[in-house]
mmCIF file of C-alpha atoms in Angstrom:
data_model
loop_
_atom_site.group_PDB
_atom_site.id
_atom_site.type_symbol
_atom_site.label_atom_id
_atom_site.label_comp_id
_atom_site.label_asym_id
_atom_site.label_seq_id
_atom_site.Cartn_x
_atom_site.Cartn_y
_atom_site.Cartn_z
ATOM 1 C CA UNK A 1 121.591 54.886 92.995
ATOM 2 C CA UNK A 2 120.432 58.399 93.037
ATOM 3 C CA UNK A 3 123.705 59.661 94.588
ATOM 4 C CA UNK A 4 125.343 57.356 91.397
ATOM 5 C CA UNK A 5 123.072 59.327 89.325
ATOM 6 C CA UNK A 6 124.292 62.365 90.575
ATOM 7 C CA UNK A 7 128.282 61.581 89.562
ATOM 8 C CA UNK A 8 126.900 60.720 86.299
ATOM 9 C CA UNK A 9 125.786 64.274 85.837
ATOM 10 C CA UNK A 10 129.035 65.675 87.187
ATOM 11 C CA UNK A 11 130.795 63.559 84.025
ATOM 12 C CA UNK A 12 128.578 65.958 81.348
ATOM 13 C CA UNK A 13 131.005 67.814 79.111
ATOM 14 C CA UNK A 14 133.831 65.911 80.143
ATOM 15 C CA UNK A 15 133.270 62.015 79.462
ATOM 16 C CA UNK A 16 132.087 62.523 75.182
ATOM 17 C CA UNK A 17 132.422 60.466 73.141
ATOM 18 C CA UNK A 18 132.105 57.584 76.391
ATOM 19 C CA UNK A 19 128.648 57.280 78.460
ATOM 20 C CA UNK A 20 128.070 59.370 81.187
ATOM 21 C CA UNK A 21 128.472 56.794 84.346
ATOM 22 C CA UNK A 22 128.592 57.311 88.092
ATOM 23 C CA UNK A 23 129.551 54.353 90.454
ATOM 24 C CA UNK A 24 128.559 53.834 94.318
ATOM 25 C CA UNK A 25 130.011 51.102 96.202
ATOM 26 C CA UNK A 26 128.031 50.407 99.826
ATOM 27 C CA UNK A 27 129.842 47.578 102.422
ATOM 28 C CA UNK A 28 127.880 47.548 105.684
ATOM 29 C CA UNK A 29 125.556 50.622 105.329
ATOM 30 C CA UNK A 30 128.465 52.603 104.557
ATOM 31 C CA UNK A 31 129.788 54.564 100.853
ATOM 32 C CA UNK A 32 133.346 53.045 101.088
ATOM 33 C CA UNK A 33 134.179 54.381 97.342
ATOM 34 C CA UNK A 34 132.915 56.131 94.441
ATOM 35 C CA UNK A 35 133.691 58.153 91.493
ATOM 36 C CA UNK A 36 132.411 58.897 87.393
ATOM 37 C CA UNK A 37 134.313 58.675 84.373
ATOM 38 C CA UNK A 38 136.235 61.558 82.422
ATOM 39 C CA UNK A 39 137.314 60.184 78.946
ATOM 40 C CA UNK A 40 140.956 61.829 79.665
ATOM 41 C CA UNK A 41 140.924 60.206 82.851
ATOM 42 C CA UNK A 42 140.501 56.549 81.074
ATOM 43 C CA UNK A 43 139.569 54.521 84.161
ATOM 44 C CA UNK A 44 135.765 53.667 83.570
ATOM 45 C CA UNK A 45 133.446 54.956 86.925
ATOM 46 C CA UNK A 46 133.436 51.152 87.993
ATOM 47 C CA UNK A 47 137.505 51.354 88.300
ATOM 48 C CA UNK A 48 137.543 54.862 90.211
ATOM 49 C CA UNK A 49 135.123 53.551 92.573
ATOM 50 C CA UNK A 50 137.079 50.352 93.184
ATOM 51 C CA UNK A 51 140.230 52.335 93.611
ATOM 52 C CA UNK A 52 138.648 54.702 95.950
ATOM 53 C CA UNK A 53 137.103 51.907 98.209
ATOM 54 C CA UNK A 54 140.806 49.819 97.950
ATOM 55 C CA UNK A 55 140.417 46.702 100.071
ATOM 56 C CA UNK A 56 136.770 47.823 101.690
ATOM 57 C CA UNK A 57 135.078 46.970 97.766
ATOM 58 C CA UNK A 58 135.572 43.147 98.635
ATOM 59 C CA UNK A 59 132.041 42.104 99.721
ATOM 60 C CA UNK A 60 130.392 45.234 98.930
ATOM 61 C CA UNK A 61 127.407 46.367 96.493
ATOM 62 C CA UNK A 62 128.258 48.478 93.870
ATOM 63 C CA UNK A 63 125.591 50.609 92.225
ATOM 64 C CA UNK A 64 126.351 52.058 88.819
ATOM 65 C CA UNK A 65 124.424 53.883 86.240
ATOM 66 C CA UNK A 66 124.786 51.746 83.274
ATOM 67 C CA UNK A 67 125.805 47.920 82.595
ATOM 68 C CA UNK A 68 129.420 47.267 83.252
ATOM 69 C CA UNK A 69 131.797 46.924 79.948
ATOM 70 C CA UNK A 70 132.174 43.324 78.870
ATOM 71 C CA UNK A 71 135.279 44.147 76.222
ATOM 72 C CA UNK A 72 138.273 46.109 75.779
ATOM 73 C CA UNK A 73 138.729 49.122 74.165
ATOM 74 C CA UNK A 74 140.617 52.097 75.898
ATOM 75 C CA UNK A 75 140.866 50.234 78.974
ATOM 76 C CA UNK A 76 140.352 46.966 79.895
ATOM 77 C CA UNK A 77 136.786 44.836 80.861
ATOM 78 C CA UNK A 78 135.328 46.634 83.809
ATOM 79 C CA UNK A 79 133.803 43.239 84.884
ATOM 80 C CA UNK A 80 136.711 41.400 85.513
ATOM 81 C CA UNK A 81 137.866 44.136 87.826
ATOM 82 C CA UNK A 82 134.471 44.097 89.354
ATOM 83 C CA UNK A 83 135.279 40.248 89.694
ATOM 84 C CA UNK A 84 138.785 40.397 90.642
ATOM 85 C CA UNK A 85 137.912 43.422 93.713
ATOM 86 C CA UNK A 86 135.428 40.837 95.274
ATOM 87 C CA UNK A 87 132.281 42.931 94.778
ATOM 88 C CA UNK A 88 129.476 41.005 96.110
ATOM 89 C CA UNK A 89 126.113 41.990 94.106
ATOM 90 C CA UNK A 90 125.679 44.567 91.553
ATOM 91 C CA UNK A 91 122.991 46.628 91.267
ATOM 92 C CA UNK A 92 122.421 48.928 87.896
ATOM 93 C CA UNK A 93 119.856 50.448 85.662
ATOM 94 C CA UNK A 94 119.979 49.949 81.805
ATOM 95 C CA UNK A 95 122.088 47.694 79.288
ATOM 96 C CA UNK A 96 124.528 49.129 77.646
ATOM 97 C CA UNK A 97 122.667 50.964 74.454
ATOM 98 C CA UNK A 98 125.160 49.496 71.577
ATOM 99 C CA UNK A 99 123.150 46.326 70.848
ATOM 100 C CA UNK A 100 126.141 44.636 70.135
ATOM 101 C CA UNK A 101 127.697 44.337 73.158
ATOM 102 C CA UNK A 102 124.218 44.746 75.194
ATOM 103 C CA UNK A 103 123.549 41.855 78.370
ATOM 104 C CA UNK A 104 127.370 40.612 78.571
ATOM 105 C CA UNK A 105 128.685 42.384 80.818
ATOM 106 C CA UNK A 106 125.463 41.299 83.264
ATOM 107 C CA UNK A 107 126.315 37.604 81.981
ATOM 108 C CA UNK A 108 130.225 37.718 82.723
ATOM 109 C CA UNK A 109 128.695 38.898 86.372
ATOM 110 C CA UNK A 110 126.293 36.337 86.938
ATOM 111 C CA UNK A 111 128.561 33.765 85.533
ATOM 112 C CA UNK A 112 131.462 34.691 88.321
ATOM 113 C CA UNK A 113 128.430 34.574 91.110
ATOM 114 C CA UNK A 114 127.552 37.928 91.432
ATOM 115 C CA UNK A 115 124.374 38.645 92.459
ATOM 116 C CA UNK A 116 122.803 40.897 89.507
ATOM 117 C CA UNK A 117 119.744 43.208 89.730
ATOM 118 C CA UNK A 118 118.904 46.033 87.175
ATOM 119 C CA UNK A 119 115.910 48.166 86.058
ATOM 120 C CA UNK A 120 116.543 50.600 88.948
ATOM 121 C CA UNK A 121 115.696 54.297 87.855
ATOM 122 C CA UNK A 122 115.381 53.029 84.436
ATOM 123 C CA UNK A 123 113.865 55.593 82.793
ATOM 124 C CA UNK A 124 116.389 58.238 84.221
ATOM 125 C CA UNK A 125 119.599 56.393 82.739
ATOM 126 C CA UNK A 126 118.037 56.627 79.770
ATOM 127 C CA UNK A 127 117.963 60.258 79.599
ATOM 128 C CA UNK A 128 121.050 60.756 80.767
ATOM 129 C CA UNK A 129 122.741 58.763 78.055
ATOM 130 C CA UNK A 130 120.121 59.332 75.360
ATOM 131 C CA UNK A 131 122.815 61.294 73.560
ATOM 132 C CA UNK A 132 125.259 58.021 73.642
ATOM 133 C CA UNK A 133 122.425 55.924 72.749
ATOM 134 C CA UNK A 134 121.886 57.709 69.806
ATOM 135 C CA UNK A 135 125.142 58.089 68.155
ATOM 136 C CA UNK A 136 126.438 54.361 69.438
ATOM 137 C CA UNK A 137 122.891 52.519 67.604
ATOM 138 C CA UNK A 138 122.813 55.063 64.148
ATOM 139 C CA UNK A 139 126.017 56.820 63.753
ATOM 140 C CA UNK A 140 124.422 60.320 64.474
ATOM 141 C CA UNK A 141 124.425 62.551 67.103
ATOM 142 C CA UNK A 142 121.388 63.451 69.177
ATOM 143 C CA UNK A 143 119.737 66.286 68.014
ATOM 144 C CA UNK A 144 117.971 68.877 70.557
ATOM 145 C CA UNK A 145 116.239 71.949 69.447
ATOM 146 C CA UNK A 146 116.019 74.682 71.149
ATOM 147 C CA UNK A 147 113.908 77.942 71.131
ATOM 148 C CA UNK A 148 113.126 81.012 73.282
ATOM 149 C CA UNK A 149 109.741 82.347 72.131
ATOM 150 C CA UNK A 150 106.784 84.593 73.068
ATOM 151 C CA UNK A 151 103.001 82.649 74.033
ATOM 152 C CA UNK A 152 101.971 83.388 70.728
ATOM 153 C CA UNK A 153 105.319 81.518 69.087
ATOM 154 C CA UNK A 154 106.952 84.127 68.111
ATOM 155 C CA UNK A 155 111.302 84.196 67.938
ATOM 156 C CA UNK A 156 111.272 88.350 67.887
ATOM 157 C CA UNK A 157 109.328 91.568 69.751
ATOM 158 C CA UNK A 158 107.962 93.736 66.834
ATOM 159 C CA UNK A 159 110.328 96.700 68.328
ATOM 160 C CA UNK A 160 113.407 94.206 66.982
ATOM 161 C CA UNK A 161 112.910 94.781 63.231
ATOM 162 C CA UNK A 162 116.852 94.999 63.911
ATOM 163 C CA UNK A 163 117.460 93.512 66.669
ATOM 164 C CA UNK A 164 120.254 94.198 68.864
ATOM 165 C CA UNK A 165 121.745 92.213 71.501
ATOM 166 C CA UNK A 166 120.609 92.985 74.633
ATOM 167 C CA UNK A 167 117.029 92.132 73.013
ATOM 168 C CA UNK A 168 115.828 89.187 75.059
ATOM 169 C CA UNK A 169 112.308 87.781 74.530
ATOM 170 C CA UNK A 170 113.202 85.324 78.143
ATOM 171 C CA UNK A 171 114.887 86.262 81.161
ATOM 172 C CA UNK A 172 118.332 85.919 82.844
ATOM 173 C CA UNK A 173 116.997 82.349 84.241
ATOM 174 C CA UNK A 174 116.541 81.097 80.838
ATOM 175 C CA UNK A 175 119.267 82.266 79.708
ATOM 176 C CA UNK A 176 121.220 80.735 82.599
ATOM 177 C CA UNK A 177 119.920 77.218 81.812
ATOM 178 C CA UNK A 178 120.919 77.479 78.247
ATOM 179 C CA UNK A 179 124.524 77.963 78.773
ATOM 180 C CA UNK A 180 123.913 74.920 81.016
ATOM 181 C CA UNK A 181 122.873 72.675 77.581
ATOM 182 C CA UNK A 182 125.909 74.421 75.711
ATOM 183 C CA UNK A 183 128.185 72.779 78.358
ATOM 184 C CA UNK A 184 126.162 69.920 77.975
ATOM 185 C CA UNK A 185 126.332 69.629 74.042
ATOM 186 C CA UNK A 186 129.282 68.531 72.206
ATOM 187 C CA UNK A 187 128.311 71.098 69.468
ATOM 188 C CA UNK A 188 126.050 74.179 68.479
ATOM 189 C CA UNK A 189 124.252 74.371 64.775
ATOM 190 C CA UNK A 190 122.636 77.614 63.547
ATOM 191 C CA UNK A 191 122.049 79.424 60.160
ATOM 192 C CA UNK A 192 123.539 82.011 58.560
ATOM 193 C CA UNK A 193 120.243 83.933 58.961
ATOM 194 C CA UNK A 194 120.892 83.994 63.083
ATOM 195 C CA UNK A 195 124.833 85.257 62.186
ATOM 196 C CA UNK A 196 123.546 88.213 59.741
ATOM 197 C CA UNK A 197 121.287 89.098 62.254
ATOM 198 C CA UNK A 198 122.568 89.172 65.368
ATOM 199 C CA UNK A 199 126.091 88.767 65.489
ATOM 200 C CA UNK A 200 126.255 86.035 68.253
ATOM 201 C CA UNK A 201 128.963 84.477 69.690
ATOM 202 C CA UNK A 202 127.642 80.905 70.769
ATOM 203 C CA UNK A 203 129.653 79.841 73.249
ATOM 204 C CA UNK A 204 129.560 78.439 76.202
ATOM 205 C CA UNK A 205 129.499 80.519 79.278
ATOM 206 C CA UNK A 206 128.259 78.108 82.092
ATOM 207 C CA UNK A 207 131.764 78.439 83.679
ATOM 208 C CA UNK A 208 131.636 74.252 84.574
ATOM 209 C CA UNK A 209 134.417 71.819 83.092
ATOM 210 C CA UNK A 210 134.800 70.788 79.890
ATOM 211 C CA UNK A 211 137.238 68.483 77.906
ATOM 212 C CA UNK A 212 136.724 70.032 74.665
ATOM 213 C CA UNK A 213 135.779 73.029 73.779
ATOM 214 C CA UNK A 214 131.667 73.279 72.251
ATOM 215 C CA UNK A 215 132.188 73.037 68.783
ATOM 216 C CA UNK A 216 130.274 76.125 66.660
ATOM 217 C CA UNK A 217 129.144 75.516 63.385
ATOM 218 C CA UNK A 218 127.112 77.370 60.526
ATOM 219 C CA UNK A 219 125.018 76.423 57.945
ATOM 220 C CA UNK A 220 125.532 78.361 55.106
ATOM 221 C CA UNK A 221 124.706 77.023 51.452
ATOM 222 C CA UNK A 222 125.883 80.653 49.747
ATOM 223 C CA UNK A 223 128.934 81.127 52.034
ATOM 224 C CA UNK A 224 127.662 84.790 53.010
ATOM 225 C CA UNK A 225 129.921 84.715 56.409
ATOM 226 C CA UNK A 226 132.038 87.166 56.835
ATOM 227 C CA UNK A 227 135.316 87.058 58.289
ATOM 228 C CA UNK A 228 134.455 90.803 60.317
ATOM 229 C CA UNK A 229 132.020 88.367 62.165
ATOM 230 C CA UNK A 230 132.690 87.752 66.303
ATOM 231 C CA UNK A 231 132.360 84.153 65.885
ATOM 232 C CA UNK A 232 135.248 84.270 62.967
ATOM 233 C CA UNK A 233 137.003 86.330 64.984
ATOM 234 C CA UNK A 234 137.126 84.464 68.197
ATOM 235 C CA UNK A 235 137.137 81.460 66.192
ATOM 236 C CA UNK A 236 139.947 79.261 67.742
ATOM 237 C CA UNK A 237 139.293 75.144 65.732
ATOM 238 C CA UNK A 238 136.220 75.490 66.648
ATOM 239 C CA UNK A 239 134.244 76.775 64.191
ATOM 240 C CA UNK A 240 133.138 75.085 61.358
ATOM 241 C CA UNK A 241 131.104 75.554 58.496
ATOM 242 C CA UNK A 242 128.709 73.615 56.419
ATOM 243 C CA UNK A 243 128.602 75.140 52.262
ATOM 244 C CA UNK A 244 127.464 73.794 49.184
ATOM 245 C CA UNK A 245 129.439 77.133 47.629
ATOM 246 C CA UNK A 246 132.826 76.881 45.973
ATOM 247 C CA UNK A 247 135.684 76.454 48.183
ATOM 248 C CA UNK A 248 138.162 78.096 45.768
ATOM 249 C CA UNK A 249 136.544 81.706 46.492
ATOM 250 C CA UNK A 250 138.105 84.567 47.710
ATOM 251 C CA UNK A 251 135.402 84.626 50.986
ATOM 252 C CA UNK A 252 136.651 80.711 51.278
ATOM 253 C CA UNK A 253 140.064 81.650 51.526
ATOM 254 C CA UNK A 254 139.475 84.633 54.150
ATOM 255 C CA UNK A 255 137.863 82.617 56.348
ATOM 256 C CA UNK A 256 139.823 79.866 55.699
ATOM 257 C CA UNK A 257 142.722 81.855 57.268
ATOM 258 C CA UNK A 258 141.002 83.178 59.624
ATOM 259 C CA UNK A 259 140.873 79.408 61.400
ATOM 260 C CA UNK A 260 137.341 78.426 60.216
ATOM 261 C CA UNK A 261 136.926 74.928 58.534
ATOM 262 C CA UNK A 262 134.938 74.702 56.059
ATOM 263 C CA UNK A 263 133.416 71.593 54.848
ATOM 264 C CA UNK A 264 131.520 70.835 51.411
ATOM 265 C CA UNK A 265 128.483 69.418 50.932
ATOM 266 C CA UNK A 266 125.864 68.173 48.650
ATOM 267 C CA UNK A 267 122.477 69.828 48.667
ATOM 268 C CA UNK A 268 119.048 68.588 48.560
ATOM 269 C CA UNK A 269 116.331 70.161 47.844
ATOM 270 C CA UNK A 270 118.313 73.573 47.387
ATOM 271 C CA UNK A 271 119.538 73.565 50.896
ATOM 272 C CA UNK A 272 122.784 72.117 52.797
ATOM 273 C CA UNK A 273 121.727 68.660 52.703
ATOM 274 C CA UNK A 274 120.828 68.350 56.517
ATOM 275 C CA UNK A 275 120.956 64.658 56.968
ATOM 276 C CA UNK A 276 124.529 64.418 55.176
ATOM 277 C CA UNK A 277 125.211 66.953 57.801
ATOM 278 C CA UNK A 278 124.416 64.737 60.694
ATOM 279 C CA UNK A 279 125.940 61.249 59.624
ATOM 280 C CA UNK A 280 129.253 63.722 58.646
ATOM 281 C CA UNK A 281 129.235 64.476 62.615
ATOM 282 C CA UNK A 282 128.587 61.325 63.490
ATOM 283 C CA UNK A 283 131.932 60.320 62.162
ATOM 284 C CA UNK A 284 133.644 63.118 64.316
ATOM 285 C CA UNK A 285 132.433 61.731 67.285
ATOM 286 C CA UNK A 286 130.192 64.085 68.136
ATOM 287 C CA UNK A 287 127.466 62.791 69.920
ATOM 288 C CA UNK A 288 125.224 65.988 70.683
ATOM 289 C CA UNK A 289 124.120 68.545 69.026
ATOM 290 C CA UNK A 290 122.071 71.543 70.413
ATOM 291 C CA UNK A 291 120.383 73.322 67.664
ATOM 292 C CA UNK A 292 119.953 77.270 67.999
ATOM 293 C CA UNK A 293 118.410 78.951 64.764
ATOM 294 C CA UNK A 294 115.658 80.825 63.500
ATOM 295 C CA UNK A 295 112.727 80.189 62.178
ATOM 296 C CA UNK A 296 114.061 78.817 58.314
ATOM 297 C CA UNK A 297 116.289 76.263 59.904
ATOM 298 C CA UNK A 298 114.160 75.213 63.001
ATOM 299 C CA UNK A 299 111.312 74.555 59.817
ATOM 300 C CA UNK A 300 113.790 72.852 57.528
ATOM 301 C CA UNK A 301 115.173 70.345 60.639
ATOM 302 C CA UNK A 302 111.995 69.410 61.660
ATOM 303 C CA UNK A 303 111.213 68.534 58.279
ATOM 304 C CA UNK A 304 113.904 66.829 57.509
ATOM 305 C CA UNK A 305 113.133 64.556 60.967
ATOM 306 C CA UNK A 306 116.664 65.406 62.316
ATOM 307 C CA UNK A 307 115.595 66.845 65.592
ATOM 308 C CA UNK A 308 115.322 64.203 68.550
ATOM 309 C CA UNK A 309 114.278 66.765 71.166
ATOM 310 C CA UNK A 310 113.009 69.769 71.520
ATOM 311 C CA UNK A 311 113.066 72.213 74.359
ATOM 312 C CA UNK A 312 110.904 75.445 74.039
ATOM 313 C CA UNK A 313 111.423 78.089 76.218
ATOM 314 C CA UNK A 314 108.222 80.355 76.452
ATOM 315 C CA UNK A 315 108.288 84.525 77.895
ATOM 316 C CA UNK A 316 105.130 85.501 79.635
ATOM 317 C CA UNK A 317 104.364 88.005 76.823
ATOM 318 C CA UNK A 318 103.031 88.543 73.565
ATOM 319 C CA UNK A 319 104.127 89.842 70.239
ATOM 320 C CA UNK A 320 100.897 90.144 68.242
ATOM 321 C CA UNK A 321 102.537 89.867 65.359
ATOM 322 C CA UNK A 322 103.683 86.849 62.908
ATOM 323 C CA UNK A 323 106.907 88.025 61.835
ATOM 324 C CA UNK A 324 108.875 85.235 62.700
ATOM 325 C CA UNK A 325 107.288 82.241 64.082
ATOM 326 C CA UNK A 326 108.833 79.658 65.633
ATOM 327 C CA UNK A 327 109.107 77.456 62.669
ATOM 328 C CA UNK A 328 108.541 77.947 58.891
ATOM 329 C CA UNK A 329 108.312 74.752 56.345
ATOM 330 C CA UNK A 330 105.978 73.672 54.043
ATOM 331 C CA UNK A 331 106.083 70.200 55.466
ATOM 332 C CA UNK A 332 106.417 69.342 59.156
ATOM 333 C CA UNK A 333 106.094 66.140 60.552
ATOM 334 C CA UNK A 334 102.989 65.690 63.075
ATOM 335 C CA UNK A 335 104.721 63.511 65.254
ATOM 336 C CA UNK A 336 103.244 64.086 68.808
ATOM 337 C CA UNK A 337 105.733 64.799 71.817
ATOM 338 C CA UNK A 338 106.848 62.331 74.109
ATOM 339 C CA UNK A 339 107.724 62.038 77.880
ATOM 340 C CA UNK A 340 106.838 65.913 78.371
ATOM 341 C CA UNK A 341 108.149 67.732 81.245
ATOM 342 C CA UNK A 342 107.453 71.509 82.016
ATOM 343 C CA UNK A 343 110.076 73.759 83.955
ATOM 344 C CA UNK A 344 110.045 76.774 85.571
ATOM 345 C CA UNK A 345 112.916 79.705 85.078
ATOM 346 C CA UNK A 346 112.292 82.563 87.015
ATOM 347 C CA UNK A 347 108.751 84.162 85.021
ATOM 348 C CA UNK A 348 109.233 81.720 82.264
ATOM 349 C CA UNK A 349 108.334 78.318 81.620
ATOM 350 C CA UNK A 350 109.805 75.591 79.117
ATOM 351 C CA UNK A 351 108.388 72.686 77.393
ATOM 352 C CA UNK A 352 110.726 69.313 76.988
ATOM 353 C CA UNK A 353 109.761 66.663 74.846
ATOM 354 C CA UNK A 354 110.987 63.733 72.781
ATOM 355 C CA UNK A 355 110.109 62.883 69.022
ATOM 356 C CA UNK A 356 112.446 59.982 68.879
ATOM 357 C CA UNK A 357 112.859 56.861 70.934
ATOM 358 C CA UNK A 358 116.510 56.706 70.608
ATOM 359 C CA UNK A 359 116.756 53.055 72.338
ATOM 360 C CA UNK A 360 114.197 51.734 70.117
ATOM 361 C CA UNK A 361 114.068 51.412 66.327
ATOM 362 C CA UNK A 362 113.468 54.712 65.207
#
């Protein structure tokens, strides 16, 4: 299962807006076939495996990451090919997360007289399709916020009153493992503040395969963007922008031109109406979402109880000053972390946690 696990991974950034699954099938002590699913690809990990193993999958065990599709959609129901290759006893971790479809494909299995057992590394299917999970049970992508920071939670070194951009509060290691959640994300969210003041590019620059490109996008209520920007002007459909500003302006039209979408919407409490934001992605099939902003945004998405994750990167240093913290709202949520890990990049450290339970009933 761990080596299943392990295909899973390889499907990130090429299976969206499909699970991330990774098949093993074992005759005799042996791998006679495996393989994970790429959305382009269409064949479900089940069906490369199968193909792989050929004739060897009759009377072997196949271990997959997640519960074996029961319907058809793009492709056909991966248990009656499971049934039809002769594979003896199936061994998997979690049900599939949409509720509606959840336990059947186990049923069709045990039904034909295959031997069923699941629950095996439970808790680390879950993570690996938490993103899924979330967009298949509420329509909305996963949220994860991230945030490179000093100890004393501060986004900026007092010497950055303008900051250029070879100012970096973490090192290359951090930085490293960040591209590595771009390429895992099927979009990027900041503010207009981060564009005005640093210029960024966001995109990804892991170098691993994906099947679409990341997706940047900006909130910006005022529509202060300018088209001189770098992410305008390497902006190729994939760029998009969130106003609640006329889009019959001149600054609409120049950027409009310039090959940046831009997309109206309603505001609450004064703002870009965050939640509208989120159910708006949902529809595009975007099932991940890695938040990089400052300090205004980070504040206004944790109050608004968007975020499902957050991962904090912390630099062995020290600003002493509380110029920018790491959020700033009037009202945050008190919601303790869940599940928390720590890692280790180089001199830094990062803190992962979970405020949602995206397979329960949040």
């Amino acid at each position: 299962m761990q080596r299943a696990m392990s295909l899973a991974r390889k499907a990130s950034g090429l299976a969206s807006p499909n699970p991330l699954v990774g098949c093993v099938l074992v005759r005799e002590g042996q791998i006679v076939g495996e393989g994970f699913h790429q959305y382009d690809w269409r064949d479900h990990a089940e069906v490369v495996a199968i193909k792989s193993a050929g004739e060897r999958a009759r009377g072997a065990t196949m271990y997959v990451t997640l519960e074996p599709c029961n319907h058809t959609g793009r492709t056909g129901p991966c248990t009656e090919v499971i049934i039809k290759a002769g594979i003896q006893r199936v061994v998997a971790t979690i049900e599939d997360p949409n509720p509606a479809v959840a336990g059947s494909g186990f049923d069709r299995l045990r039904a034909a007289g295959i031997e069923v057992f699941t629950g095996v590394l439970e808790e680390e299917a879950r993570q690996v399709n938490e993103a899924f999970a979330k967009w298949i049970r509420k329509g909305r992508p996963f949220v994860t916020l991230k945030s490179a920071m000093t100890l004393d939670g501060q986004l900026a070194l007092p010497q950055a009153g303008k900051r250029k951009s070879n100012t970096w509060i973490t090192t290359e290691e951090s930085r490293a493992e960040v591209h590595r959640m771009r390429h895992a994300s099927d979009a990027l969210l900041t503010g207009i503040g981060t564009i005005l003041a640093d210029d960024p590019l966001l995109t990804d620059r892991s170098g691993l395969p994906r099947r679409r490109r990341l997706l940047r996008m900006i909130l910006d209520s005022k529509l202060r963007l300018s088209p001189r920007a770098r992410i305008v002007k390497t902006a190729d459909d994939d760029l998009l922008v969130f106003t609640s500003a006329p889009l019959q302006s001149a600054r609409a039209r120049s950027l409009q031109k310039a090959g940046v979408e831009i997309v109206s919407m309603k505001k609450r409490a004064g703002h870009v109406d965050l939640r509208a934001v989120m159910k708006a992605l949902g529809k595009r099939d975007i099932l991940s979402v890695l938040l990089e902003a400052g300090s205004a945004l980070n504040g206004a998405a944790l109050a608004a109880d968007i975020v499902d994750k957050v991962f904090l990167f912390y630099a062995p240093r020290f600003a002493g000053e509380t110029r920018v913290p790491f959020a700033a709202a009037k009202k945050l949520k008190h919601a303790p972390l869940r599940g928390l890990n720590i890692h280790q990049f180089g001199p830094d450290f990062a803190v992962e946690g979970m405020l949602h339970d995206v397979y329960g009933n949040h």
